[in-house]
Amino acid sequence: MSIPFYKFEIPVLEAIDVKNGEATIEFVYDWIQKNKKDFFKEDPELLGRYKEGKGQIIWQNKIRFAREYMKRKGQLEFPSRGIWKMTAVGKDRLENWRKTGADPDQGLEIFHGITEIEETQDPEKVDLKVPPIYEHGDLLGFKGIVYEPINEQGVILLFAAMAEDLSFMIESIRSSFPDALLKRRNSKNRWQPVRAEFEFKASTFIQHGHNQNDCDLIICWENDLNNKKIKIPILSLKGEVEKIRRRAS
């Protein structure tokens, strides 16, 4: 199976980074051909041409598709003809890939419908529709989650990933208050029920006017409350991630 064009995105960013974030198209081609020889060994047809040998060189056309796709994702810009410049968004993606070994954009091509593109076309004439760029937090790289939460949904996702480490089991999660029914292992090695509410910041619990008597635990990313203001225990996942990392080091 031919290597799809979106697999060339990280190599394009790598090549541009060699030139401090701004490079000519010729340099990008040359760098990839010299430094990504495994691509050509895996897929020798990349060295051929489309249209029965009369069209574009296949691997170069794929790079142009990668360029157009990253342009629409806000990762590349073109200050002048033939010059490719990596944006802050592109640099962030490359740095995250280098730190974690995981591409933050992996899977987006399916969501965007890019896998259905016919790559023999001229990339500049293909409408690569990309939804607005999603915001994300700082790099987390924990339990398979790339970024820190920036909202309640992110807190729920992170808690689900680390529940076992915190001696919890998830029985159910719902949209009404309280958000979750959990089981927690106590000191006697028995499971007890816990009614939990998820918040990005603990103070949101008070802002929402929730009844403290109907909740046993607030699970948040950041505890910004003076505990004297509230009688419910607060579990800060930010703090728990730090504890787990310290124990592992």
PDB file of C-alpha atoms in Angstrom:
ATOM      1  CA  MET A   1       0.000   0.000   0.000  1.00  0.00           C
ATOM      2  CA  SER A   2       1.332   3.418  -0.956  1.00  0.00           C
ATOM      3  CA  ILE A   3       2.411   5.744   1.858  1.00  0.00           C
ATOM      4  CA  PRO A   4      -0.304   8.446   2.190  1.00  0.00           C
ATOM      5  CA  PHE A   5       0.654  12.090   1.913  1.00  0.00           C
ATOM      6  CA  TYR A   6      -0.157  12.933   5.539  1.00  0.00           C
ATOM      7  CA  LYS A   7       2.717  10.674   6.639  1.00  0.00           C
ATOM      8  CA  PHE A   8       5.031  13.291   5.133  1.00  0.00           C
ATOM      9  CA  GLU A   9       3.794  16.071   7.435  1.00  0.00           C
ATOM     10  CA  ILE A  10       6.232  15.513  10.308  1.00  0.00           C
ATOM     11  CA  PRO A  11       9.195  15.111   7.905  1.00  0.00           C
ATOM     12  CA  VAL A  12       8.240  18.430   6.276  1.00  0.00           C
ATOM     13  CA  LEU A  13       8.254  20.128   9.690  1.00  0.00           C
ATOM     14  CA  GLU A  14      11.580  18.475  10.529  1.00  0.00           C
ATOM     15  CA  ALA A  15      13.127  19.750   7.313  1.00  0.00           C
ATOM     16  CA  ILE A  16      11.916  23.302   7.877  1.00  0.00           C
ATOM     17  CA  ASP A  17      13.133  23.210  11.488  1.00  0.00           C
ATOM     18  CA  VAL A  18      16.667  22.456  10.270  1.00  0.00           C
ATOM     19  CA  LYS A  19      16.575  25.907   8.656  1.00  0.00           C
ATOM     20  CA  ASN A  20      15.268  27.587  11.836  1.00  0.00           C
ATOM     21  CA  GLY A  21      11.653  27.448  10.778  1.00  0.00           C
ATOM     22  CA  GLU A  22      11.858  28.775   7.222  1.00  0.00           C
ATOM     23  CA  ALA A  23      13.060  26.891   4.145  1.00  0.00           C
ATOM     24  CA  THR A  24      12.751  26.734   0.383  1.00  0.00           C
ATOM     25  CA  ILE A  25      10.713  24.021  -1.279  1.00  0.00           C
ATOM     26  CA  GLU A  26      13.930  22.734  -2.866  1.00  0.00           C
ATOM     27  CA  PHE A  27      15.552  22.306   0.552  1.00  0.00           C
ATOM     28  CA  VAL A  28      12.505  20.442   1.881  1.00  0.00           C
ATOM     29  CA  TYR A  29      12.594  18.048  -1.075  1.00  0.00           C
ATOM     30  CA  ASP A  30      16.346  17.519  -0.761  1.00  0.00           C
ATOM     31  CA  TRP A  31      16.289  16.983   3.024  1.00  0.00           C
ATOM     32  CA  ILE A  32      13.476  14.443   2.896  1.00  0.00           C
ATOM     33  CA  GLN A  33      15.081  12.515   0.052  1.00  0.00           C
ATOM     34  CA  LYS A  34      18.364  12.290   2.007  1.00  0.00           C
ATOM     35  CA  ASN A  35      16.989  11.699   5.507  1.00  0.00           C
ATOM     36  CA  LYS A  36      13.843   9.635   4.958  1.00  0.00           C
ATOM     37  CA  LYS A  37      15.246   6.857   2.793  1.00  0.00           C
ATOM     38  CA  ASP A  38      13.124   4.317   4.675  1.00  0.00           C
ATOM     39  CA  PHE A  39      10.063   5.836   2.987  1.00  0.00           C
ATOM     40  CA  PHE A  40      11.455   5.031  -0.446  1.00  0.00           C
ATOM     41  CA  LYS A  41      12.584   1.549   0.590  1.00  0.00           C
ATOM     42  CA  GLU A  42       9.125   0.799   1.950  1.00  0.00           C
ATOM     43  CA  ASP A  43       7.355   2.236  -1.095  1.00  0.00           C
ATOM     44  CA  PRO A  44       9.642   2.296  -4.184  1.00  0.00           C
ATOM     45  CA  GLU A  45       6.752   3.563  -6.314  1.00  0.00           C
ATOM     46  CA  LEU A  46       7.203   6.958  -4.638  1.00  0.00           C
ATOM     47  CA  LEU A  47      10.091   7.555  -7.026  1.00  0.00           C
ATOM     48  CA  GLY A  48       7.840   7.154 -10.058  1.00  0.00           C
ATOM     49  CA  ARG A  49       5.469   9.578 -11.736  1.00  0.00           C
ATOM     50  CA  TYR A  50       1.707   9.791 -12.028  1.00  0.00           C
ATOM     51  CA  LYS A  51      -0.133   9.514 -15.362  1.00  0.00           C
ATOM     52  CA  GLU A  52       1.912   6.627 -16.728  1.00  0.00           C
ATOM     53  CA  GLY A  53       5.213   8.331 -16.099  1.00  0.00           C
ATOM     54  CA  LYS A  54       4.236  11.698 -17.590  1.00  0.00           C
ATOM     55  CA  GLY A  55       2.843  13.428 -14.493  1.00  0.00           C
ATOM     56  CA  GLN A  56       4.215  14.761 -11.224  1.00  0.00           C
ATOM     57  CA  ILE A  57       6.898  12.861  -9.301  1.00  0.00           C
ATOM     58  CA  ILE A  58       4.808  10.914  -6.801  1.00  0.00           C
ATOM     59  CA  TRP A  59       6.682  11.641  -3.557  1.00  0.00           C
ATOM     60  CA  GLN A  60       7.017  15.342  -4.350  1.00  0.00           C
ATOM     61  CA  ASN A  61       3.301  15.576  -5.109  1.00  0.00           C
ATOM     62  CA  LYS A  62       2.555  13.961  -1.741  1.00  0.00           C
ATOM     63  CA  ILE A  63       4.702  16.572  -0.027  1.00  0.00           C
ATOM     64  CA  ARG A  64       2.750  19.318  -1.786  1.00  0.00           C
ATOM     65  CA  PHE A  65      -0.474  17.720  -0.518  1.00  0.00           C
ATOM     66  CA  ALA A  66       1.024  17.649   2.992  1.00  0.00           C
ATOM     67  CA  ARG A  67       1.889  21.321   2.591  1.00  0.00           C
ATOM     68  CA  GLU A  68      -1.666  22.268   1.592  1.00  0.00           C
ATOM     69  CA  TYR A  69      -3.152  20.252   4.455  1.00  0.00           C
ATOM     70  CA  MET A  70      -0.831  21.811   7.053  1.00  0.00           C
ATOM     71  CA  LYS A  71      -1.533  25.235   5.590  1.00  0.00           C
ATOM     72  CA  ARG A  72      -5.241  24.724   6.286  1.00  0.00           C
ATOM     73  CA  LYS A  73      -4.439  23.530   9.809  1.00  0.00           C
ATOM     74  CA  GLY A  74      -2.470  26.719  10.448  1.00  0.00           C
ATOM     75  CA  GLN A  75       0.902  24.949  10.735  1.00  0.00           C
ATOM     76  CA  LEU A  76       2.583  26.407   7.648  1.00  0.00           C
ATOM     77  CA  GLU A  77       2.548  29.783   5.959  1.00  0.00           C
ATOM     78  CA  PHE A  78       4.234  31.117   2.848  1.00  0.00           C
ATOM     79  CA  PRO A  79       5.734  34.623   3.203  1.00  0.00           C
ATOM     80  CA  SER A  80       7.061  34.597  -0.367  1.00  0.00           C
ATOM     81  CA  ARG A  81       7.053  32.387  -3.436  1.00  0.00           C
ATOM     82  CA  GLY A  82       8.852  29.081  -2.831  1.00  0.00           C
ATOM     83  CA  ILE A  83       9.390  29.731   0.886  1.00  0.00           C
ATOM     84  CA  TRP A  84       7.731  27.520   3.520  1.00  0.00           C
ATOM     85  CA  LYS A  85       7.548  28.867   7.072  1.00  0.00           C
ATOM     86  CA  MET A  86       6.538  26.899  10.153  1.00  0.00           C
ATOM     87  CA  THR A  87       4.019  28.686  12.389  1.00  0.00           C
ATOM     88  CA  ALA A  88       3.848  28.496  16.189  1.00  0.00           C
ATOM     89  CA  VAL A  89       1.160  25.826  15.780  1.00  0.00           C
ATOM     90  CA  GLY A  90       3.434  23.756  13.557  1.00  0.00           C
ATOM     91  CA  LYS A  91       6.361  24.178  15.940  1.00  0.00           C
ATOM     92  CA  ASP A  92       4.204  23.069  18.861  1.00  0.00           C
ATOM     93  CA  ARG A  93       3.191  19.941  16.953  1.00  0.00           C
ATOM     94  CA  LEU A  94       6.802  19.086  16.118  1.00  0.00           C
ATOM     95  CA  GLU A  95       7.989  19.645  19.703  1.00  0.00           C
ATOM     96  CA  ASN A  96       5.212  17.458  21.087  1.00  0.00           C
ATOM     97  CA  TRP A  97       6.086  14.700  18.629  1.00  0.00           C
ATOM     98  CA  ARG A  98       9.741  14.860  19.656  1.00  0.00           C
ATOM     99  CA  LYS A  99       8.924  14.759  23.374  1.00  0.00           C
ATOM    100  CA  THR A 100       6.294  12.030  23.322  1.00  0.00           C
ATOM    101  CA  GLY A 101       6.936  10.062  20.146  1.00  0.00           C
ATOM    102  CA  ALA A 102       3.239  10.518  19.329  1.00  0.00           C
ATOM    103  CA  ASP A 103       1.944  12.827  16.598  1.00  0.00           C
ATOM    104  CA  PRO A 104      -0.797  15.055  18.117  1.00  0.00           C
ATOM    105  CA  ASP A 105      -2.501  15.167  14.703  1.00  0.00           C
ATOM    106  CA  GLN A 106      -2.680  11.401  14.269  1.00  0.00           C
ATOM    107  CA  GLY A 107      -6.222  10.399  13.335  1.00  0.00           C
ATOM    108  CA  LEU A 108      -7.287  13.884  12.196  1.00  0.00           C
ATOM    109  CA  GLU A 109      -7.016  12.787   8.573  1.00  0.00           C
ATOM    110  CA  ILE A 110      -9.905  10.378   9.166  1.00  0.00           C
ATOM    111  CA  PHE A 111     -11.985  13.000  10.960  1.00  0.00           C
ATOM    112  CA  HIS A 112     -11.351  15.493   8.153  1.00  0.00           C
ATOM    113  CA  GLY A 113     -12.082  12.953   5.416  1.00  0.00           C
ATOM    114  CA  ILE A 114      -8.597  13.419   3.983  1.00  0.00           C
ATOM    115  CA  THR A 115      -8.070   9.690   3.486  1.00  0.00           C
ATOM    116  CA  GLU A 116     -10.528   9.825   0.568  1.00  0.00           C
ATOM    117  CA  ILE A 117      -8.446  12.327  -1.427  1.00  0.00           C
ATOM    118  CA  GLU A 118      -7.249  11.187  -4.853  1.00  0.00           C
ATOM    119  CA  GLU A 119      -3.549  12.021  -4.685  1.00  0.00           C
ATOM    120  CA  THR A 120      -2.961  12.060  -8.439  1.00  0.00           C
ATOM    121  CA  GLN A 121      -4.630  15.489  -8.543  1.00  0.00           C
ATOM    122  CA  ASP A 122      -2.966  18.885  -8.321  1.00  0.00           C
ATOM    123  CA  PRO A 123      -2.828  19.654  -4.555  1.00  0.00           C
ATOM    124  CA  GLU A 124      -3.434  23.369  -5.066  1.00  0.00           C
ATOM    125  CA  LYS A 125      -6.745  22.615  -6.819  1.00  0.00           C
ATOM    126  CA  VAL A 126      -8.133  20.189  -4.228  1.00  0.00           C
ATOM    127  CA  ASP A 127     -10.473  21.534  -1.552  1.00  0.00           C
ATOM    128  CA  LEU A 128      -9.034  20.184   1.696  1.00  0.00           C
ATOM    129  CA  LYS A 129     -11.751  21.210   4.114  1.00  0.00           C
ATOM    130  CA  VAL A 130     -10.524  21.493   7.688  1.00  0.00           C
ATOM    131  CA  PRO A 131     -12.719  22.506  10.663  1.00  0.00           C
ATOM    132  CA  PRO A 132     -11.516  25.312  12.963  1.00  0.00           C
ATOM    133  CA  ILE A 133      -8.367  24.469  14.905  1.00  0.00           C
ATOM    134  CA  TYR A 134      -9.092  23.084  18.349  1.00  0.00           C
ATOM    135  CA  GLU A 135      -7.526  24.714  21.393  1.00  0.00           C
ATOM    136  CA  HIS A 136      -5.592  22.559  23.806  1.00  0.00           C
ATOM    137  CA  GLY A 137      -3.626  22.863  27.020  1.00  0.00           C
ATOM    138  CA  ASP A 138       0.086  22.525  27.681  1.00  0.00           C
ATOM    139  CA  LEU A 139       1.884  19.266  27.007  1.00  0.00           C
ATOM    140  CA  LEU A 140       0.938  16.513  29.479  1.00  0.00           C
ATOM    141  CA  GLY A 141       2.159  13.239  27.942  1.00  0.00           C
ATOM    142  CA  PHE A 142       0.514  11.051  30.589  1.00  0.00           C
ATOM    143  CA  LYS A 143      -1.511   7.840  30.276  1.00  0.00           C
ATOM    144  CA  GLY A 144      -1.735   8.255  26.504  1.00  0.00           C
ATOM    145  CA  ILE A 145      -3.138  11.794  26.793  1.00  0.00           C
ATOM    146  CA  VAL A 146      -1.075  14.396  24.961  1.00  0.00           C
ATOM    147  CA  TYR A 147      -2.377  17.666  26.442  1.00  0.00           C
ATOM    148  CA  GLU A 148      -3.528  18.978  29.809  1.00  0.00           C
ATOM    149  CA  PRO A 149      -7.298  19.462  30.192  1.00  0.00           C
ATOM    150  CA  ILE A 150      -8.797  22.853  29.382  1.00  0.00           C
ATOM    151  CA  ASN A 151     -12.398  22.013  30.292  1.00  0.00           C
ATOM    152  CA  GLU A 152     -14.576  19.617  32.274  1.00  0.00           C
ATOM    153  CA  GLN A 153     -14.656  17.037  29.468  1.00  0.00           C
ATOM    154  CA  GLY A 154     -10.869  16.882  29.533  1.00  0.00           C
ATOM    155  CA  VAL A 155     -10.936  16.295  33.292  1.00  0.00           C
ATOM    156  CA  ILE A 156     -13.342  13.372  32.830  1.00  0.00           C
ATOM    157  CA  LEU A 157     -11.102  11.842  30.148  1.00  0.00           C
ATOM    158  CA  LEU A 158      -7.984  12.163  32.300  1.00  0.00           C
ATOM    159  CA  PHE A 159      -9.709  10.760  35.389  1.00  0.00           C
ATOM    160  CA  ALA A 160     -10.914   7.748  33.415  1.00  0.00           C
ATOM    161  CA  ALA A 161      -7.319   7.102  32.325  1.00  0.00           C
ATOM    162  CA  MET A 162      -5.912   7.259  35.858  1.00  0.00           C
ATOM    163  CA  ALA A 163      -8.865   5.993  37.958  1.00  0.00           C
ATOM    164  CA  GLU A 164      -7.222   2.664  38.760  1.00  0.00           C
ATOM    165  CA  ASP A 165      -4.053   4.400  39.989  1.00  0.00           C
ATOM    166  CA  LEU A 166      -6.225   6.427  42.363  1.00  0.00           C
ATOM    167  CA  SER A 167      -8.054   3.316  43.677  1.00  0.00           C
ATOM    168  CA  PHE A 168     -11.315   4.177  41.936  1.00  0.00           C
ATOM    169  CA  MET A 169     -13.662   2.310  39.640  1.00  0.00           C
ATOM    170  CA  ILE A 170     -16.193   4.127  37.473  1.00  0.00           C
ATOM    171  CA  GLU A 171     -19.730   2.829  37.779  1.00  0.00           C
ATOM    172  CA  SER A 172     -21.481   5.488  35.691  1.00  0.00           C
ATOM    173  CA  ILE A 173     -21.087   9.012  34.307  1.00  0.00           C
ATOM    174  CA  ARG A 174     -24.059  11.195  33.439  1.00  0.00           C
ATOM    175  CA  SER A 175     -24.876  14.766  32.436  1.00  0.00           C
ATOM    176  CA  SER A 176     -26.896  15.667  35.559  1.00  0.00           C
ATOM    177  CA  PHE A 177     -25.567  16.489  39.049  1.00  0.00           C
ATOM    178  CA  PRO A 178     -23.615  14.761  40.434  1.00  0.00           C
ATOM    179  CA  ASP A 179     -21.691  13.720  37.343  1.00  0.00           C
ATOM    180  CA  ALA A 180     -20.480  10.288  38.392  1.00  0.00           C
ATOM    181  CA  LEU A 181     -21.072   7.341  40.634  1.00  0.00           C
ATOM    182  CA  LEU A 182     -17.750   5.778  41.558  1.00  0.00           C
ATOM    183  CA  LYS A 183     -16.442   3.003  43.745  1.00  0.00           C
ATOM    184  CA  ARG A 184     -13.397   3.688  45.931  1.00  0.00           C
ATOM    185  CA  ARG A 185     -11.272   1.100  47.694  1.00  0.00           C
ATOM    186  CA  ASN A 186     -10.949   1.977  51.391  1.00  0.00           C
ATOM    187  CA  SER A 187      -8.303   1.083  53.974  1.00  0.00           C
ATOM    188  CA  LYS A 188     -10.093  -2.211  54.697  1.00  0.00           C
ATOM    189  CA  ASN A 189      -9.794  -3.163  51.020  1.00  0.00           C
ATOM    190  CA  ARG A 190     -13.530  -2.796  50.532  1.00  0.00           C
ATOM    191  CA  TRP A 191     -15.349  -0.770  47.898  1.00  0.00           C
ATOM    192  CA  GLN A 192     -17.526   2.145  48.960  1.00  0.00           C
ATOM    193  CA  PRO A 193     -19.771   4.313  46.743  1.00  0.00           C
ATOM    194  CA  VAL A 194     -18.718   7.869  45.930  1.00  0.00           C
ATOM    195  CA  ARG A 195     -20.856  10.562  44.301  1.00  0.00           C
ATOM    196  CA  ALA A 196     -18.488  12.796  42.352  1.00  0.00           C
ATOM    197  CA  GLU A 197     -18.761  16.058  40.445  1.00  0.00           C
ATOM    198  CA  PHE A 198     -16.247  16.959  37.724  1.00  0.00           C
ATOM    199  CA  GLU A 199     -15.076  20.556  37.289  1.00  0.00           C
ATOM    200  CA  PHE A 200     -12.136  22.099  35.472  1.00  0.00           C
ATOM    201  CA  LYS A 201     -11.519  24.362  38.465  1.00  0.00           C
ATOM    202  CA  ALA A 202     -12.913  23.492  41.889  1.00  0.00           C
ATOM    203  CA  SER A 203     -14.405  26.973  42.346  1.00  0.00           C
ATOM    204  CA  THR A 204     -16.881  26.264  39.539  1.00  0.00           C
ATOM    205  CA  PHE A 205     -18.695  23.909  41.919  1.00  0.00           C
ATOM    206  CA  ILE A 206     -19.681  26.906  44.065  1.00  0.00           C
ATOM    207  CA  GLN A 207     -20.454  29.080  41.036  1.00  0.00           C
ATOM    208  CA  HIS A 208     -22.936  26.448  39.827  1.00  0.00           C
ATOM    209  CA  GLY A 209     -24.716  26.516  43.179  1.00  0.00           C
ATOM    210  CA  HIS A 210     -24.546  22.749  43.732  1.00  0.00           C
ATOM    211  CA  ASN A 211     -25.852  21.270  46.971  1.00  0.00           C
ATOM    212  CA  GLN A 212     -22.865  20.001  48.927  1.00  0.00           C
ATOM    213  CA  ASN A 213     -25.002  17.407  50.695  1.00  0.00           C
ATOM    214  CA  ASP A 214     -25.581  15.575  47.400  1.00  0.00           C
ATOM    215  CA  CYS A 215     -21.907  15.131  46.536  1.00  0.00           C
ATOM    216  CA  ASP A 216     -19.024  13.272  48.191  1.00  0.00           C
ATOM    217  CA  LEU A 217     -16.080  14.413  46.075  1.00  0.00           C
ATOM    218  CA  ILE A 218     -15.068  17.171  43.654  1.00  0.00           C
ATOM    219  CA  ILE A 219     -12.694  16.002  40.929  1.00  0.00           C
ATOM    220  CA  CYS A 220     -10.947  18.866  39.136  1.00  0.00           C
ATOM    221  CA  TRP A 221      -7.803  19.702  37.241  1.00  0.00           C
ATOM    222  CA  GLU A 222      -6.901  22.646  39.434  1.00  0.00           C
ATOM    223  CA  ASN A 223      -7.924  23.269  43.041  1.00  0.00           C
ATOM    224  CA  ASP A 224      -8.336  27.032  43.305  1.00  0.00           C
ATOM    225  CA  LEU A 225     -10.481  26.919  46.461  1.00  0.00           C
ATOM    226  CA  ASN A 226      -9.667  27.595  50.069  1.00  0.00           C
ATOM    227  CA  ASN A 227     -10.841  24.314  51.582  1.00  0.00           C
ATOM    228  CA  LYS A 228     -12.419  26.208  54.468  1.00  0.00           C
ATOM    229  CA  LYS A 229     -15.070  27.399  52.025  1.00  0.00           C
ATOM    230  CA  ILE A 230     -16.290  23.906  51.277  1.00  0.00           C
ATOM    231  CA  LYS A 231     -16.652  20.716  53.276  1.00  0.00           C
ATOM    232  CA  ILE A 232     -16.414  18.286  50.346  1.00  0.00           C
ATOM    233  CA  PRO A 233     -13.004  16.699  49.664  1.00  0.00           C
ATOM    234  CA  ILE A 234     -11.322  17.949  46.491  1.00  0.00           C
ATOM    235  CA  LEU A 235      -9.215  15.722  44.247  1.00  0.00           C
ATOM    236  CA  SER A 236      -6.888  17.762  42.024  1.00  0.00           C
ATOM    237  CA  LEU A 237      -5.742  15.641  39.080  1.00  0.00           C
ATOM    238  CA  LYS A 238      -2.923  18.077  38.403  1.00  0.00           C
ATOM    239  CA  GLY A 239      -1.511  17.313  41.829  1.00  0.00           C
ATOM    240  CA  GLU A 240      -2.089  13.575  41.459  1.00  0.00           C
ATOM    241  CA  VAL A 241      -0.262  13.449  38.123  1.00  0.00           C
ATOM    242  CA  GLU A 242       2.724  15.123  39.790  1.00  0.00           C
ATOM    243  CA  LYS A 243       2.644  12.602  42.671  1.00  0.00           C
ATOM    244  CA  ILE A 244       2.520   9.618  40.315  1.00  0.00           C
ATOM    245  CA  ARG A 245       5.420  10.989  38.294  1.00  0.00           C
ATOM    246  CA  ARG A 246       7.498  11.566  41.432  1.00  0.00           C
ATOM    247  CA  ARG A 247       6.892   7.999  42.594  1.00  0.00           C
ATOM    248  CA  ALA A 248       7.898   6.655  39.189  1.00  0.00           C
ATOM    249  CA  SER A 249      11.139   8.660  39.002  1.00  0.00           C
TER     250      SER A 249
END
